[in-house]
Amino acid sequence: MSKDKILVTGGAGYIGSHACVALCEAGYQPVIFDNFSNSSPKVIDRVEQITKKGISLVEGDVLNFDQIMEVFRQHSIKGIMHFAGCKAVGESVQDPLSYYRINVTGSINVLDAMCHSGVDVLIFSSSATIFGDLNANPISESSTFSPKNPYGQTKRFVEEIMADLVASKANLNLATLRYFNPVGAHQTGLIGEDPKGIPQNLMPYLAQVAAGRLSKLEVFGHDYPTKDGTGIRDYIHVMDVADAHVAALEYLLSEGGYLAINIGTGQGISVLELIHAFERAAGRSIPWDFGPRRDGDVAEYYADPSLAEQKLGWRAKRGIDTICTDMWRWQINNPLGY
Ligand code: NAD
Ligand code: UDP
């Protein structure tokens, strides 16, 4: 089996750490580059426990071009998965310059260092947020870009920079993957999402209510034009997202080119359906109440995953019950996170 080294920026983070596990399982050697601004060094030990492999780590910042170049000097890198960045929508509205700096300038640095080092394969973490609030579900790759906040704008800009770069250099092979709602944890319960402070997203909030760390879930809105009046999203297991990265990597290594692909299950799940699935997984009832709609929320949003299947031979394998069971295992084994 191949032992090619893959640079994983942000590899200590939530999705990056799961991608490192998937890379090891597929026979690659991840080299993590992270400044731990939103993660813990303990993640490295946990990934090593799961994979039974030593994981290379370079501590550094994507805003520092020389530190990225140093990774290419130390390691013979075959491809890059670029996860490093900031992801809180609300924070991006409060502090747009930091988001443009870290997400856009950081990505330019990674792309520039890649070009200087002769590496020609990169996969970028984009988001369904780039599509904004569309009504036409499922959301396909041809949907219009319409990000509604600075975070979404940073993802759109990087996608456009990547497309321009590919057009300027025939030998580059790039993919941008737009994730819908990554949730859940590795089945061992050793790695998972570890939000700082009170979670802003439904799944980690729900898990902390189930564990008794938070008292009650507020369901934002009861009168959306959906099957039960609550918001609908496309929740996808984080290991399915990780597997999609390996599939994209193998596609780029063998076929090359430029890919822009939506990564979701294609299935919309309502807030109430998710609560009920979590109750089944945790074997306990979860206190919740209806509250007002959250500003800026859309009613319904799910992916058309057909291009991912057609191009990459990938589709999500894990359903909502597996997602909740794995999330619950991570929550009870790590009640306060890492
Ligand atoms: P995360 O915060 O858990 O992971 C990001 C990692 O990048 C962290 O380990 C952090 O320490 C590191 N990092 C941040 N700034 C850095 C810098 N300047 N230099 C080096 N390392 C830095 O986030 P995540 O949920 O794993 O998301 C990974 C990527 O996927 C992000 O680009 C995010 O925007 C994107 N994304 C996430 C979601 C989601 O719901 N989690 C959805 C769509 C897209
Ligand atoms: N949601 C909720 N209560 C919460 C957090 C979220 O009812 O405490 C709802 C939210 O209105 C949306 C869904 O859960 O319909 C998913 O929200 P999340 O923030 O996880 O994802 P996003 O809206 O960014 O896709």
Short mmCIF file of C-alpha atoms and ligand atoms in Angstrom, two decimals:
data_model
loop_
_atom_site.label_atom_id
_atom_site.label_comp_id
_atom_site.label_asym_id
_atom_site.label_seq_id
_atom_site.Cartn_x
_atom_site.Cartn_y
_atom_site.Cartn_z
CA MET A 1 0.00 0.00 0.00
CA SER A 2 1.07 3.58 -0.73
CA LYS A 3 2.74 5.60 2.02
CA ASP A 4 2.38 8.98 0.36
CA LYS A 5 2.48 11.92 2.74
CA ILE A 6 -0.50 14.27 2.77
CA LEU A 7 -0.23 17.70 4.39
CA VAL A 8 -3.37 18.29 6.48
CA THR A 9 -3.66 21.94 7.51
CA GLY A 10 -6.04 22.25 10.47
CA GLY A 11 -5.58 18.51 10.99
CA ALA A 12 -6.05 18.80 14.76
CA GLY A 13 -9.54 20.25 14.27
CA TYR A 14 -12.89 18.50 14.15
CA ILE A 15 -13.08 17.47 10.49
CA GLY A 16 -9.30 17.42 9.89
CA SER A 17 -8.70 14.89 12.68
CA HIS A 18 -11.30 12.52 11.21
CA ALA A 19 -9.73 13.01 7.77
CA CYS A 20 -6.36 11.99 9.28
CA VAL A 21 -7.94 8.71 10.45
CA ALA A 22 -9.45 8.10 7.00
CA LEU A 23 -6.10 8.88 5.35
CA CYS A 24 -4.27 6.37 7.58
CA GLU A 25 -6.93 3.74 6.86
CA ALA A 26 -6.40 4.31 3.14
CA GLY A 27 -2.63 3.88 3.52
CA TYR A 28 -1.51 7.54 3.48
CA GLN A 29 0.63 9.34 6.06
CA PRO A 30 -0.97 12.57 7.29
CA VAL A 31 1.35 15.43 8.27
CA ILE A 32 -0.66 17.80 10.47
CA PHE A 33 -0.01 21.54 10.31
CA ASP A 34 -1.98 23.42 12.96
CA ASN A 35 -1.58 26.35 15.35
CA PHE A 36 -4.07 24.86 17.86
CA SER A 37 -6.06 28.12 17.91
CA ASN A 38 -9.26 26.05 17.96
CA SER A 39 -8.07 22.57 18.91
CA SER A 40 -6.08 20.60 21.43
CA PRO A 41 -2.71 18.86 20.99
CA LYS A 42 -4.40 15.86 22.68
CA VAL A 43 -6.06 15.16 19.33
CA ILE A 44 -2.75 13.86 17.97
CA ASP A 45 -2.54 11.14 20.69
CA ARG A 46 -6.15 10.18 20.05
CA VAL A 47 -5.63 9.84 16.29
CA GLU A 48 -2.52 7.74 17.04
CA GLN A 49 -4.58 5.53 19.39
CA ILE A 50 -7.22 4.95 16.72
CA THR A 51 -4.85 4.35 13.81
CA LYS A 52 -1.98 2.74 15.78
CA LYS A 53 0.35 4.91 13.68
CA GLY A 54 2.71 7.75 14.57
CA ILE A 55 1.34 11.06 13.27
CA SER A 56 3.73 13.84 12.16
CA LEU A 57 2.93 17.28 13.50
CA VAL A 58 4.31 20.68 12.52
CA GLU A 59 3.00 23.47 14.73
CA GLY A 60 2.51 26.56 12.62
CA ASP A 61 0.21 29.22 11.25
CA VAL A 62 -1.15 29.42 7.70
CA LEU A 63 -0.59 33.18 7.94
CA ASN A 64 3.14 32.46 8.07
CA PHE A 65 4.31 31.52 4.56
CA ASP A 66 7.80 30.44 5.74
CA GLN A 67 6.32 28.02 8.27
CA ILE A 68 4.27 26.37 5.52
CA MET A 69 7.31 26.18 3.24
CA GLU A 70 9.23 24.52 6.08
CA VAL A 71 6.76 21.60 6.01
CA PHE A 72 7.51 21.04 2.33
CA ARG A 73 11.25 21.13 3.13
CA GLN A 74 10.90 18.62 5.98
CA HIS A 75 8.50 16.22 4.24
CA SER A 76 8.04 14.92 0.73
CA ILE A 77 4.38 15.91 0.32
CA LYS A 78 2.20 14.31 -2.34
CA GLY A 79 -1.02 16.28 -1.77
CA ILE A 80 -2.74 18.73 0.57
CA MET A 81 -6.03 18.82 2.46
CA HIS A 82 -6.59 22.40 3.56
CA PHE A 83 -8.95 22.59 6.57
CA ALA A 84 -7.28 25.38 8.60
CA GLY A 85 -9.51 28.39 9.08
CA CYS A 86 -12.21 29.97 11.20
CA LYS A 87 -15.84 28.86 10.92
CA ALA A 88 -18.16 30.77 13.25
CA VAL A 89 -20.70 32.72 11.18
CA GLY A 90 -21.61 35.14 14.01
CA GLU A 91 -17.96 35.88 14.80
CA SER A 92 -17.33 36.58 11.11
CA VAL A 93 -20.03 39.26 11.19
CA GLN A 94 -18.42 40.85 14.30
CA ASP A 95 -14.85 40.61 13.03
CA PRO A 96 -14.84 40.32 9.22
CA LEU A 97 -11.21 41.37 8.78
CA SER A 98 -9.91 38.47 10.86
CA TYR A 99 -12.03 36.08 8.79
CA TYR A 100 -10.83 37.47 5.47
CA ARG A 101 -7.23 37.44 6.76
CA ILE A 102 -7.19 33.88 8.13
CA ASN A 103 -9.48 32.20 5.60
CA VAL A 104 -8.52 34.05 2.42
CA THR A 105 -4.91 35.15 3.02
CA GLY A 106 -4.20 31.84 4.80
CA SER A 107 -5.52 29.90 1.79
CA ILE A 108 -3.51 32.05 -0.64
CA ASN A 109 -0.39 31.26 1.41
CA VAL A 110 -1.11 27.51 1.27
CA LEU A 111 -1.77 27.63 -2.50
CA ASP A 112 1.35 29.75 -3.08
CA ALA A 113 3.56 27.45 -0.98
CA MET A 114 2.12 24.48 -2.88
CA CYS A 115 3.04 26.05 -6.23
CA HIS A 116 6.57 26.90 -4.97
CA SER A 117 7.05 23.32 -3.80
CA GLY A 118 5.93 21.55 -6.94
CA VAL A 119 2.98 19.85 -5.19
CA ASP A 120 0.02 19.72 -7.57
CA VAL A 121 -2.94 18.31 -5.61
CA LEU A 122 -5.07 20.18 -3.05
CA ILE A 123 -8.53 19.74 -1.55
CA PHE A 124 -10.21 22.74 0.06
CA SER A 125 -12.89 22.79 2.80
CA SER A 126 -15.74 24.86 1.49
CA SER A 127 -19.26 25.14 2.79
CA ALA A 128 -22.86 24.99 1.62
CA THR A 129 -23.03 28.53 3.09
CA ILE A 130 -21.71 29.82 -0.24
CA PHE A 131 -25.12 29.14 -1.75
CA GLY A 132 -26.96 31.46 0.67
CA ASP A 133 -30.69 31.14 1.18
CA LEU A 134 -32.03 29.41 -1.87
CA ASN A 135 -35.41 27.81 -2.13
CA ALA A 136 -34.52 25.27 -4.79
CA ASN A 137 -33.80 22.01 -2.97
CA PRO A 138 -31.86 19.82 -3.41
CA ILE A 139 -28.90 22.18 -3.81
CA SER A 140 -26.80 21.16 -6.80
CA GLU A 141 -23.40 22.44 -7.88
CA SER A 142 -25.05 24.74 -10.43
CA SER A 143 -26.95 26.68 -7.73
CA THR A 144 -26.11 30.37 -7.59
CA PHE A 145 -23.44 31.61 -5.17
CA SER A 146 -25.07 33.96 -2.69
CA PRO A 147 -23.27 33.90 0.67
CA LYS A 148 -25.05 35.89 3.36
CA ASN A 149 -22.18 36.57 5.76
CA PRO A 150 -18.40 37.24 5.73
CA TYR A 151 -17.62 33.58 6.56
CA GLY A 152 -19.52 32.42 3.46
CA GLN A 153 -17.84 35.14 1.40
CA THR A 154 -14.37 33.89 2.43
CA LYS A 155 -15.25 30.41 1.11
CA ARG A 156 -16.62 31.84 -2.13
CA PHE A 157 -13.51 34.00 -2.67
CA VAL A 158 -11.15 31.07 -2.10
CA GLU A 159 -13.15 28.93 -4.54
CA GLU A 160 -12.86 31.69 -7.15
CA ILE A 161 -9.13 32.11 -6.48
CA MET A 162 -8.67 28.35 -6.94
CA ALA A 163 -10.57 28.39 -10.25
CA ASP A 164 -8.40 31.29 -11.51
CA LEU A 165 -5.24 29.49 -10.39
CA VAL A 166 -6.18 26.27 -12.17
CA ALA A 167 -6.92 28.28 -15.33
CA SER A 168 -3.44 29.82 -15.12
CA LYS A 169 -1.47 26.60 -14.53
CA ALA A 170 -2.37 23.51 -16.49
CA ASN A 171 -0.62 21.12 -14.13
CA LEU A 172 -2.64 21.89 -10.96
CA ASN A 173 -5.34 19.55 -9.66
CA LEU A 174 -7.71 21.13 -7.16
CA ALA A 175 -10.98 20.22 -5.50
CA THR A 176 -13.37 22.25 -3.41
CA LEU A 177 -15.82 20.28 -1.28
CA ARG A 178 -18.89 22.12 0.02
CA TYR A 179 -19.98 20.39 3.21
CA PHE A 180 -23.58 20.61 4.36
CA ASN A 181 -23.88 19.88 8.14
CA PRO A 182 -21.02 17.66 9.38
CA VAL A 183 -21.96 16.08 12.72
CA GLY A 184 -21.19 13.02 14.85
CA ALA A 185 -17.87 11.59 15.89
CA HIS A 186 -15.51 8.69 15.22
CA GLN A 187 -17.09 5.39 16.27
CA THR A 188 -14.44 4.85 18.97
CA GLY A 189 -15.62 7.96 20.83
CA LEU A 190 -11.97 9.11 20.95
CA ILE A 191 -12.27 12.12 18.63
CA GLY A 192 -15.19 14.45 18.04
CA GLU A 193 -16.35 18.05 17.98
CA ASP A 194 -15.21 20.11 20.96
CA PRO A 195 -16.83 23.55 20.74
CA LYS A 196 -15.52 26.24 23.06
CA GLY A 197 -18.21 27.71 25.35
CA ILE A 198 -21.91 27.21 24.68
CA PRO A 199 -22.40 25.42 21.35
CA GLN A 200 -24.02 27.49 18.60
CA ASN A 201 -25.05 24.48 16.48
CA LEU A 202 -27.86 22.05 17.05
CA MET A 203 -26.03 18.71 17.37
CA PRO A 204 -23.43 19.62 20.02
CA TYR A 205 -26.09 21.59 21.92
CA LEU A 206 -28.42 18.59 21.87
CA ALA A 207 -25.64 16.28 23.09
CA GLN A 208 -24.83 18.59 26.01
CA VAL A 209 -28.51 18.78 27.01
CA ALA A 210 -28.75 14.97 26.87
CA ALA A 211 -25.68 14.77 29.11
CA GLY A 212 -27.15 17.26 31.59
CA ARG A 213 -24.46 19.87 30.96
CA LEU A 214 -27.11 22.25 29.54
CA SER A 215 -30.66 22.28 30.89
CA LYS A 216 -32.90 22.55 27.83
CA LEU A 217 -32.80 22.83 24.05
CA GLU A 218 -34.61 25.72 22.44
CA VAL A 219 -36.06 24.77 19.04
CA PHE A 220 -35.79 27.87 16.86
CA GLY A 221 -39.15 28.21 15.12
CA HIS A 222 -42.21 25.97 14.85
CA ASP A 223 -44.00 27.43 11.82
CA TYR A 224 -41.62 26.92 8.91
CA PRO A 225 -43.24 25.50 5.77
CA THR A 226 -41.67 22.07 6.44
CA LYS A 227 -43.04 18.63 7.33
CA ASP A 228 -43.25 19.41 11.08
CA GLY A 229 -42.73 23.18 11.12
CA THR A 230 -39.07 23.01 12.22
CA GLY A 231 -35.92 23.71 10.19
CA ILE A 232 -34.54 21.03 7.90
CA ARG A 233 -30.84 20.39 7.27
CA ASP A 234 -28.64 17.76 5.64
CA TYR A 235 -26.73 16.23 8.59
CA ILE A 236 -23.78 14.17 7.41
CA HIS A 237 -21.54 11.93 9.53
CA VAL A 238 -18.08 13.45 9.90
CA MET A 239 -16.46 10.13 8.86
CA ASP A 240 -18.47 10.23 5.63
CA VAL A 241 -17.06 13.73 5.06
CA ALA A 242 -13.58 12.35 5.81
CA ASP A 243 -14.09 9.49 3.35
CA ALA A 244 -15.18 12.00 0.68
CA HIS A 245 -11.77 13.69 1.07
CA VAL A 246 -9.91 10.46 0.46
CA ALA A 247 -12.11 9.79 -2.58
CA ALA A 248 -11.39 13.30 -3.91
CA LEU A 249 -7.67 12.86 -3.25
CA GLU A 250 -7.57 9.59 -5.17
CA TYR A 251 -9.56 11.13 -8.01
CA LEU A 252 -7.14 14.07 -8.28
CA LEU A 253 -4.07 11.81 -8.06
CA SER A 254 -5.33 9.57 -10.87
CA GLU A 255 -7.57 11.76 -13.08
CA GLY A 256 -6.50 15.32 -12.18
CA GLY A 257 -8.41 18.49 -13.03
CA TYR A 258 -10.68 20.82 -11.06
CA LEU A 259 -13.64 19.63 -9.02
CA ALA A 260 -16.31 21.57 -7.14
CA ILE A 261 -18.58 19.12 -5.33
CA ASN A 262 -21.39 19.25 -2.77
CA ILE A 263 -20.91 16.87 0.15
CA GLY A 264 -24.19 15.89 1.79
CA THR A 265 -26.48 12.90 2.16
CA GLY A 266 -29.33 14.29 0.04
CA GLN A 267 -31.71 13.72 2.93
CA GLY A 268 -33.33 16.53 4.91
CA ILE A 269 -33.84 15.96 8.65
CA SER A 270 -35.95 18.27 10.81
CA VAL A 271 -34.96 19.54 14.26
CA LEU A 272 -37.67 17.38 15.86
CA GLU A 273 -36.54 14.29 13.93
CA LEU A 274 -32.99 14.86 15.14
CA ILE A 275 -34.15 15.23 18.75
CA HIS A 276 -36.06 11.95 18.51
CA ALA A 277 -33.11 10.12 16.93
CA PHE A 278 -30.84 11.42 19.70
CA GLU A 279 -33.29 10.29 22.36
CA ARG A 280 -33.22 6.77 20.88
CA ALA A 281 -29.39 6.77 20.80
CA ALA A 282 -28.99 8.12 24.34
CA GLY A 283 -31.87 6.10 25.78
CA ARG A 284 -33.26 9.12 27.60
CA SER A 285 -35.67 11.95 26.93
CA ILE A 286 -34.27 15.37 26.09
CA PRO A 287 -35.95 18.49 27.48
CA TRP A 288 -36.82 21.04 24.79
CA ASP A 289 -39.16 23.93 24.10
CA PHE A 290 -40.16 25.95 21.08
CA GLY A 291 -38.63 29.41 20.85
CA PRO A 292 -38.67 32.11 18.17
CA ARG A 293 -36.96 31.68 14.81
CA ARG A 294 -33.23 32.47 14.76
CA ASP A 295 -32.30 35.50 12.64
CA GLY A 296 -30.99 34.60 9.23
CA ASP A 297 -32.13 30.94 9.35
CA VAL A 298 -33.58 29.29 6.27
CA ALA A 299 -36.38 26.73 6.45
CA GLU A 300 -34.91 23.89 4.46
CA TYR A 301 -31.56 23.07 2.97
CA TYR A 302 -30.18 19.77 1.64
CA ALA A 303 -27.69 18.63 -0.97
CA ASP A 304 -27.99 17.00 -4.33
CA PRO A 305 -25.19 14.44 -3.80
CA SER A 306 -25.34 12.91 -7.30
CA LEU A 307 -22.21 14.57 -8.71
CA ALA A 308 -20.13 13.26 -5.79
CA GLU A 309 -21.31 9.74 -6.56
CA GLN A 310 -20.79 10.13 -10.30
CA LYS A 311 -17.29 11.68 -10.10
CA LEU A 312 -15.86 10.19 -6.92
CA GLY A 313 -17.86 6.99 -6.49
CA TRP A 314 -18.59 8.31 -3.00
CA ARG A 315 -21.82 8.62 -1.09
CA ALA A 316 -22.69 8.93 2.59
CA LYS A 317 -22.98 5.51 4.23
CA ARG A 318 -23.94 6.37 7.80
CA GLY A 319 -27.52 7.30 8.68
CA ILE A 320 -28.95 9.53 11.39
CA ASP A 321 -29.09 6.75 14.03
CA THR A 322 -25.38 5.95 13.58
CA ILE A 323 -24.62 9.67 13.71
CA CYS A 324 -26.44 10.07 17.04
CA THR A 325 -25.00 6.87 18.56
CA ASP A 326 -21.43 7.92 17.69
CA MET A 327 -22.05 11.48 18.89
CA TRP A 328 -23.43 10.21 22.18
CA ARG A 329 -20.44 7.88 22.73
CA TRP A 330 -18.08 10.84 22.21
CA GLN A 331 -20.16 13.02 24.57
CA ILE A 332 -20.30 10.54 27.46
CA ASN A 333 -16.66 9.49 27.13
CA ASN A 334 -15.49 13.13 27.01
CA PRO A 335 -18.07 15.11 29.00
CA LEU A 336 -15.90 18.24 29.03
CA GLY A 337 -14.28 17.73 25.63
CA TYR A 338 -10.55 16.99 25.25
P1 NAD B 1 -12.08 23.38 13.54
O1 NAD B 1 -12.05 24.75 14.10
O2 NAD B 1 -12.40 22.24 14.45
O3 NAD B 1 -10.71 23.04 12.80
C1 NAD B 1 -9.92 24.03 12.19
C2 NAD B 1 -8.48 23.79 12.61
O4 NAD B 1 -7.66 24.79 11.98
C3 NAD B 1 -8.26 23.89 14.11
O5 NAD B 1 -7.47 22.80 14.57
C4 NAD B 1 -7.50 25.22 14.28
O6 NAD B 1 -6.63 25.19 15.39
C5 NAD B 1 -6.76 25.30 12.96
N1 NAD B 1 -6.44 26.67 12.57
C6 NAD B 1 -7.25 27.77 12.62
N2 NAD B 1 -6.59 28.85 12.19
C7 NAD B 1 -5.33 28.43 11.86
C8 NAD B 1 -4.19 29.09 11.36
N3 NAD B 1 -4.19 30.41 11.14
N4 NAD B 1 -3.08 28.34 11.11
C9 NAD B 1 -3.05 27.01 11.35
N5 NAD B 1 -4.10 26.34 11.85
C10 NAD B 1 -5.24 27.05 12.09
O7 NAD B 1 -13.12 23.41 12.31
P2 NAD B 1 -13.74 22.20 11.48
O8 NAD B 1 -15.16 22.10 11.85
O9 NAD B 1 -12.86 21.02 11.56
O10 NAD B 1 -13.69 22.83 10.02
C11 NAD B 1 -12.60 22.60 9.16
C12 NAD B 1 -12.82 23.36 7.88
O11 NAD B 1 -14.07 22.97 7.30
C13 NAD B 1 -12.89 24.86 8.07
O12 NAD B 1 -12.24 25.48 6.97
C14 NAD B 1 -14.38 25.15 8.03
O13 NAD B 1 -14.65 26.45 7.58
C15 NAD B 1 -14.86 24.10 7.05
N6 NAD B 1 -16.28 23.75 7.23
C16 NAD B 1 -16.71 23.28 8.44
C17 NAD B 1 -18.05 22.96 8.62
C18 NAD B 1 -18.56 22.47 9.95
O14 NAD B 1 -19.79 22.44 10.14
N7 NAD B 1 -17.72 22.06 10.89
C19 NAD B 1 -18.95 23.10 7.55
C20 NAD B 1 -18.47 23.56 6.32
C21 NAD B 1 -17.12 23.87 6.17
N1 UDP B 2 -31.38 24.96 15.94
C1 UDP B 2 -32.27 24.94 17.00
N2 UDP B 2 -31.78 25.14 18.25
C2 UDP B 2 -30.44 25.35 18.51
C3 UDP B 2 -29.54 25.37 17.41
C4 UDP B 2 -30.06 25.18 16.14
O1 UDP B 2 -33.47 24.75 16.82
O2 UDP B 2 -30.05 25.53 19.67
C5 UDP B 2 -31.90 24.72 14.57
C6 UDP B 2 -31.61 25.81 13.57
O3 UDP B 2 -32.63 26.79 13.59
C7 UDP B 2 -31.57 25.03 12.25
C8 UDP B 2 -31.01 23.66 12.67
O4 UDP B 2 -31.25 23.57 14.08
O5 UDP B 2 -32.88 24.82 11.75
C9 UDP B 2 -29.52 23.49 12.41
O6 UDP B 2 -28.82 24.58 12.98
P1 UDP B 2 -27.22 24.61 13.01
O7 UDP B 2 -26.80 25.92 13.63
O8 UDP B 2 -26.71 23.35 13.62
O9 UDP B 2 -26.82 24.55 11.46
P2 UDP B 2 -27.03 25.66 10.30
O10 UDP B 2 -28.29 26.38 10.57
O11 UDP B 2 -25.84 26.53 10.34
O12 UDP B 2 -27.11 24.85 9.05
#
